[in-house]
């Protein structure tokens, strides 16, 4: 899925990628790649500003850690982020169910 | 081009555009990306090239950070709420007959000029493309607006301007902006390193 189609949904995916526990930016990208079986076609560099935006919004919290002599910024979901994620997930399920029903339903009989 | 040079060049392009902590975070990610591509069996140079390609155009990455930086946010909030505060104060200036207040013309003109300057700075922070300039313009602009709000509150309280309810509304509007600015400034200054 390309960047323009993702607009507005990237935040949900990032929050979901942090649901199991803290990750650094690149690990978030790898988790997304794995979760979407490689279908996510997004420059990795654009994940980072999105993470910073979520942090400013209080949905995730970032902290520096030293790993192997290198400083690394780790992100974790905040309680507000967890709530936002379940809200976005419910909204997406409703939307997806509606679209699937609308697009895949076949009329029972053609009007003549 | 050797892989290490490629990575160094990429990071230099980011350094020219973004604060050091952000570049440090991206550099760590880039290292991870190189390691991943090496793990897929690529040699060092090819792995570095793949990592740089994967991260994308540095200008685009920097633009993403500018769009979501704290200075940009505060500047936009101030510009959006500005007309409300302006309306409150305009009403008070008219209802309180500001032209009769014992304030020297030079001080009035200076206030107007500084206000215009602050709005110009905030506007440049709201639409600018350079992270450092956006951050500095937002910091100076919001600090100036805070001083102007405090000056107006001090002035009308010292002059005992009426009607009291408009004074209360205008003071509350400016007070909220001051609190918001004082809260937002540390984040902006921290981003400017």
JSON list of N, CA, C and O in Angstrom, two decimals, chain B residues 4-30:
[
{"chain": "B", "resi": 4, "resn": "UNK", "atom": "N", "xyz": [30.30, 3.11, 3.30]},
{"chain": "B", "resi": 4, "resn": "UNK", "atom": "CA", "xyz": [30.42, 4.00, 4.46]},
{"chain": "B", "resi": 4, "resn": "UNK", "atom": "C", "xyz": [30.31, 5.46, 4.02]},
{"chain": "B", "resi": 4, "resn": "UNK", "atom": "O", "xyz": [29.71, 6.28, 4.71]},
{"chain": "B", "resi": 5, "resn": "UNK", "atom": "N", "xyz": [30.88, 5.79, 2.84]},
{"chain": "B", "resi": 5, "resn": "UNK", "atom": "CA", "xyz": [30.78, 7.17, 2.33]},
{"chain": "B", "resi": 5, "resn": "UNK", "atom": "C", "xyz": [29.33, 7.52, 2.03]},
{"chain": "B", "resi": 5, "resn": "UNK", "atom": "O", "xyz": [28.89, 8.65, 2.26]},
{"chain": "B", "resi": 6, "resn": "UNK", "atom": "N", "xyz": [28.63, 6.54, 1.51]},
{"chain": "B", "resi": 6, "resn": "UNK", "atom": "CA", "xyz": [27.22, 6.74, 1.17]},
{"chain": "B", "resi": 6, "resn": "UNK", "atom": "C", "xyz": [26.42, 7.09, 2.43]},
{"chain": "B", "resi": 6, "resn": "UNK", "atom": "O", "xyz": [25.62, 8.03, 2.44]},
{"chain": "B", "resi": 7, "resn": "UNK", "atom": "N", "xyz": [26.66, 6.33, 3.50]},
{"chain": "B", "resi": 7, "resn": "UNK", "atom": "CA", "xyz": [25.96, 6.57, 4.76]},
{"chain": "B", "resi": 7, "resn": "UNK", "atom": "C", "xyz": [26.37, 7.93, 5.34]},
{"chain": "B", "resi": 7, "resn": "UNK", "atom": "O", "xyz": [25.51, 8.73, 5.76]},
{"chain": "B", "resi": 8, "resn": "UNK", "atom": "N", "xyz": [27.69, 8.23, 5.32]},
{"chain": "B", "resi": 8, "resn": "UNK", "atom": "CA", "xyz": [28.16, 9.51, 5.84]},
{"chain": "B", "resi": 8, "resn": "UNK", "atom": "C", "xyz": [27.53, 10.67, 5.08]},
{"chain": "B", "resi": 8, "resn": "UNK", "atom": "O", "xyz": [27.08, 11.65, 5.67]},
{"chain": "B", "resi": 9, "resn": "UNK", "atom": "N", "xyz": [27.47, 10.55, 3.76]},
{"chain": "B", "resi": 9, "resn": "UNK", "atom": "CA", "xyz": [26.89, 11.60, 2.93]},
{"chain": "B", "resi": 9, "resn": "UNK", "atom": "C", "xyz": [25.40, 11.79, 3.24]},
{"chain": "B", "resi": 9, "resn": "UNK", "atom": "O", "xyz": [24.92, 12.93, 3.34]},
{"chain": "B", "resi": 10, "resn": "UNK", "atom": "N", "xyz": [24.71, 10.68, 3.42]},
{"chain": "B", "resi": 10, "resn": "UNK", "atom": "CA", "xyz": [23.27, 10.74, 3.72]},
{"chain": "B", "resi": 10, "resn": "UNK", "atom": "C", "xyz": [23.05, 11.45, 5.06]},
{"chain": "B", "resi": 10, "resn": "UNK", "atom": "O", "xyz": [22.19, 12.33, 5.18]},
{"chain": "B", "resi": 11, "resn": "UNK", "atom": "N", "xyz": [23.86, 11.08, 6.05]},
{"chain": "B", "resi": 11, "resn": "UNK", "atom": "CA", "xyz": [23.71, 11.69, 7.38]},
{"chain": "B", "resi": 11, "resn": "UNK", "atom": "C", "xyz": [24.08, 13.17, 7.33]},
{"chain": "B", "resi": 11, "resn": "UNK", "atom": "O", "xyz": [23.47, 13.99, 8.02]},
{"chain": "B", "resi": 12, "resn": "UNK", "atom": "N", "xyz": [25.07, 13.54, 6.50]},
{"chain": "B", "resi": 12, "resn": "UNK", "atom": "CA", "xyz": [25.46, 14.94, 6.37]},
{"chain": "B", "resi": 12, "resn": "UNK", "atom": "C", "xyz": [24.29, 15.76, 5.82]},
{"chain": "B", "resi": 12, "resn": "UNK", "atom": "O", "xyz": [24.05, 16.88, 6.26]},
{"chain": "B", "resi": 13, "resn": "UNK", "atom": "N", "xyz": [23.56, 15.17, 4.87]},
{"chain": "B", "resi": 13, "resn": "UNK", "atom": "CA", "xyz": [22.41, 15.87, 4.31]},
{"chain": "B", "resi": 13, "resn": "UNK", "atom": "C", "xyz": [21.33, 16.08, 5.37]},
{"chain": "B", "resi": 13, "resn": "UNK", "atom": "O", "xyz": [20.67, 17.11, 5.40]},
{"chain": "B", "resi": 14, "resn": "UNK", "atom": "N", "xyz": [21.17, 15.09, 6.25]},
{"chain": "B", "resi": 14, "resn": "UNK", "atom": "CA", "xyz": [20.20, 15.24, 7.33]},
{"chain": "B", "resi": 14, "resn": "UNK", "atom": "C", "xyz": [20.68, 16.28, 8.35]},
{"chain": "B", "resi": 14, "resn": "UNK", "atom": "O", "xyz": [19.90, 17.10, 8.83]},
{"chain": "B", "resi": 15, "resn": "UNK", "atom": "N", "xyz": [22.01, 16.23, 8.65]},
{"chain": "B", "resi": 15, "resn": "UNK", "atom": "CA", "xyz": [22.57, 17.17, 9.62]},
{"chain": "B", "resi": 15, "resn": "UNK", "atom": "C", "xyz": [22.37, 18.61, 9.18]},
{"chain": "B", "resi": 15, "resn": "UNK", "atom": "O", "xyz": [22.18, 19.49, 10.02]},
{"chain": "B", "resi": 16, "resn": "UNK", "atom": "N", "xyz": [22.44, 18.85, 7.88]},
{"chain": "B", "resi": 16, "resn": "UNK", "atom": "CA", "xyz": [22.28, 20.21, 7.38]},
{"chain": "B", "resi": 16, "resn": "UNK", "atom": "C", "xyz": [20.87, 20.72, 7.62]},
{"chain": "B", "resi": 16, "resn": "UNK", "atom": "O", "xyz": [20.62, 21.92, 7.63]},
{"chain": "B", "resi": 17, "resn": "UNK", "atom": "N", "xyz": [19.94, 19.79, 7.80]},
{"chain": "B", "resi": 17, "resn": "UNK", "atom": "CA", "xyz": [18.53, 20.18, 7.87]},
{"chain": "B", "resi": 17, "resn": "UNK", "atom": "C", "xyz": [17.88, 19.97, 9.22]},
{"chain": "B", "resi": 17, "resn": "UNK", "atom": "O", "xyz": [16.85, 20.58, 9.51]},
{"chain": "B", "resi": 18, "resn": "UNK", "atom": "N", "xyz": [18.44, 19.08, 10.06]},
{"chain": "B", "resi": 18, "resn": "UNK", "atom": "CA", "xyz": [17.72, 18.67, 11.27]},
{"chain": "B", "resi": 18, "resn": "UNK", "atom": "C", "xyz": [18.60, 18.77, 12.52]},
{"chain": "B", "resi": 18, "resn": "UNK", "atom": "O", "xyz": [19.82, 18.70, 12.44]},
{"chain": "B", "resi": 19, "resn": "UNK", "atom": "N", "xyz": [17.99, 18.92, 13.72]},
{"chain": "B", "resi": 19, "resn": "UNK", "atom": "CA", "xyz": [18.74, 18.98, 14.97]},
{"chain": "B", "resi": 19, "resn": "UNK", "atom": "C", "xyz": [19.48, 17.66, 15.26]},
{"chain": "B", "resi": 19, "resn": "UNK", "atom": "O", "xyz": [19.04, 16.59, 14.82]},
{"chain": "B", "resi": 20, "resn": "UNK", "atom": "N", "xyz": [20.55, 17.76, 16.03]},
{"chain": "B", "resi": 20, "resn": "UNK", "atom": "CA", "xyz": [21.43, 16.62, 16.29]},
{"chain": "B", "resi": 20, "resn": "UNK", "atom": "C", "xyz": [20.72, 15.38, 16.86]},
{"chain": "B", "resi": 20, "resn": "UNK", "atom": "O", "xyz": [20.99, 14.27, 16.40]},
{"chain": "B", "resi": 21, "resn": "UNK", "atom": "N", "xyz": [19.82, 15.52, 17.85]},
{"chain": "B", "resi": 21, "resn": "UNK", "atom": "CA", "xyz": [19.19, 14.31, 18.41]},
{"chain": "B", "resi": 21, "resn": "UNK", "atom": "C", "xyz": [18.38, 13.53, 17.38]},
{"chain": "B", "resi": 21, "resn": "UNK", "atom": "O", "xyz": [18.36, 12.30, 17.40]},
{"chain": "B", "resi": 22, "resn": "UNK", "atom": "N", "xyz": [17.73, 14.25, 16.47]},
{"chain": "B", "resi": 22, "resn": "UNK", "atom": "CA", "xyz": [16.94, 13.58, 15.43]},
{"chain": "B", "resi": 22, "resn": "UNK", "atom": "C", "xyz": [17.87, 12.83, 14.48]},
{"chain": "B", "resi": 22, "resn": "UNK", "atom": "O", "xyz": [17.61, 11.68, 14.10]},
{"chain": "B", "resi": 23, "resn": "UNK", "atom": "N", "xyz": [19.00, 13.48, 14.13]},
{"chain": "B", "resi": 23, "resn": "UNK", "atom": "CA", "xyz": [19.96, 12.82, 13.23]},
{"chain": "B", "resi": 23, "resn": "UNK", "atom": "C", "xyz": [20.53, 11.58, 13.91]},
{"chain": "B", "resi": 23, "resn": "UNK", "atom": "O", "xyz": [20.72, 10.53, 13.27]},
{"chain": "B", "resi": 24, "resn": "UNK", "atom": "N", "xyz": [20.77, 11.68, 15.21]},
{"chain": "B", "resi": 24, "resn": "UNK", "atom": "CA", "xyz": [21.31, 10.54, 15.96]},
{"chain": "B", "resi": 24, "resn": "UNK", "atom": "C", "xyz": [20.33, 9.36, 15.90]},
{"chain": "B", "resi": 24, "resn": "UNK", "atom": "O", "xyz": [20.72, 8.21, 15.71]},
{"chain": "B", "resi": 25, "resn": "UNK", "atom": "N", "xyz": [19.05, 9.68, 16.06]},
{"chain": "B", "resi": 25, "resn": "UNK", "atom": "CA", "xyz": [18.03, 8.62, 16.02]},
{"chain": "B", "resi": 25, "resn": "UNK", "atom": "C", "xyz": [17.98, 7.98, 14.63]},
{"chain": "B", "resi": 25, "resn": "UNK", "atom": "O", "xyz": [17.92, 6.75, 14.50]},
{"chain": "B", "resi": 26, "resn": "UNK", "atom": "N", "xyz": [18.04, 8.81, 13.58]},
{"chain": "B", "resi": 26, "resn": "UNK", "atom": "CA", "xyz": [18.01, 8.28, 12.22]},
{"chain": "B", "resi": 26, "resn": "UNK", "atom": "C", "xyz": [19.27, 7.48, 11.91]},
{"chain": "B", "resi": 26, "resn": "UNK", "atom": "O", "xyz": [19.21, 6.46, 11.21]},
{"chain": "B", "resi": 27, "resn": "UNK", "atom": "N", "xyz": [20.42, 7.94, 12.44]},
{"chain": "B", "resi": 27, "resn": "UNK", "atom": "CA", "xyz": [21.67, 7.24, 12.20]},
{"chain": "B", "resi": 27, "resn": "UNK", "atom": "C", "xyz": [21.61, 5.83, 12.79]},
{"chain": "B", "resi": 27, "resn": "UNK", "atom": "O", "xyz": [22.07, 4.86, 12.17]},
{"chain": "B", "resi": 28, "resn": "UNK", "atom": "N", "xyz": [21.02, 5.71, 13.97]},
{"chain": "B", "resi": 28, "resn": "UNK", "atom": "CA", "xyz": [20.87, 4.40, 14.60]},
{"chain": "B", "resi": 28, "resn": "UNK", "atom": "C", "xyz": [19.99, 3.50, 13.73]},
{"chain": "B", "resi": 28, "resn": "UNK", "atom": "O", "xyz": [20.29, 2.32, 13.51]},
{"chain": "B", "resi": 29, "resn": "UNK", "atom": "N", "xyz": [18.88, 4.09, 13.21]},
{"chain": "B", "resi": 29, "resn": "UNK", "atom": "CA", "xyz": [17.99, 3.33, 12.33]},
{"chain": "B", "resi": 29, "resn": "UNK", "atom": "C", "xyz": [18.69, 2.87, 11.07]},
{"chain": "B", "resi": 29, "resn": "UNK", "atom": "O", "xyz": [18.52, 1.73, 10.62]},
{"chain": "B", "resi": 30, "resn": "UNK", "atom": "N", "xyz": [19.51, 3.77, 10.51]},
{"chain": "B", "resi": 30, "resn": "UNK", "atom": "CA", "xyz": [20.26, 3.45, 9.29]},
{"chain": "B", "resi": 30, "resn": "UNK", "atom": "C", "xyz": [21.22, 2.29, 9.53]},
{"chain": "B", "resi": 30, "resn": "UNK", "atom": "O", "xyz": [21.37, 1.40, 8.68]}
]
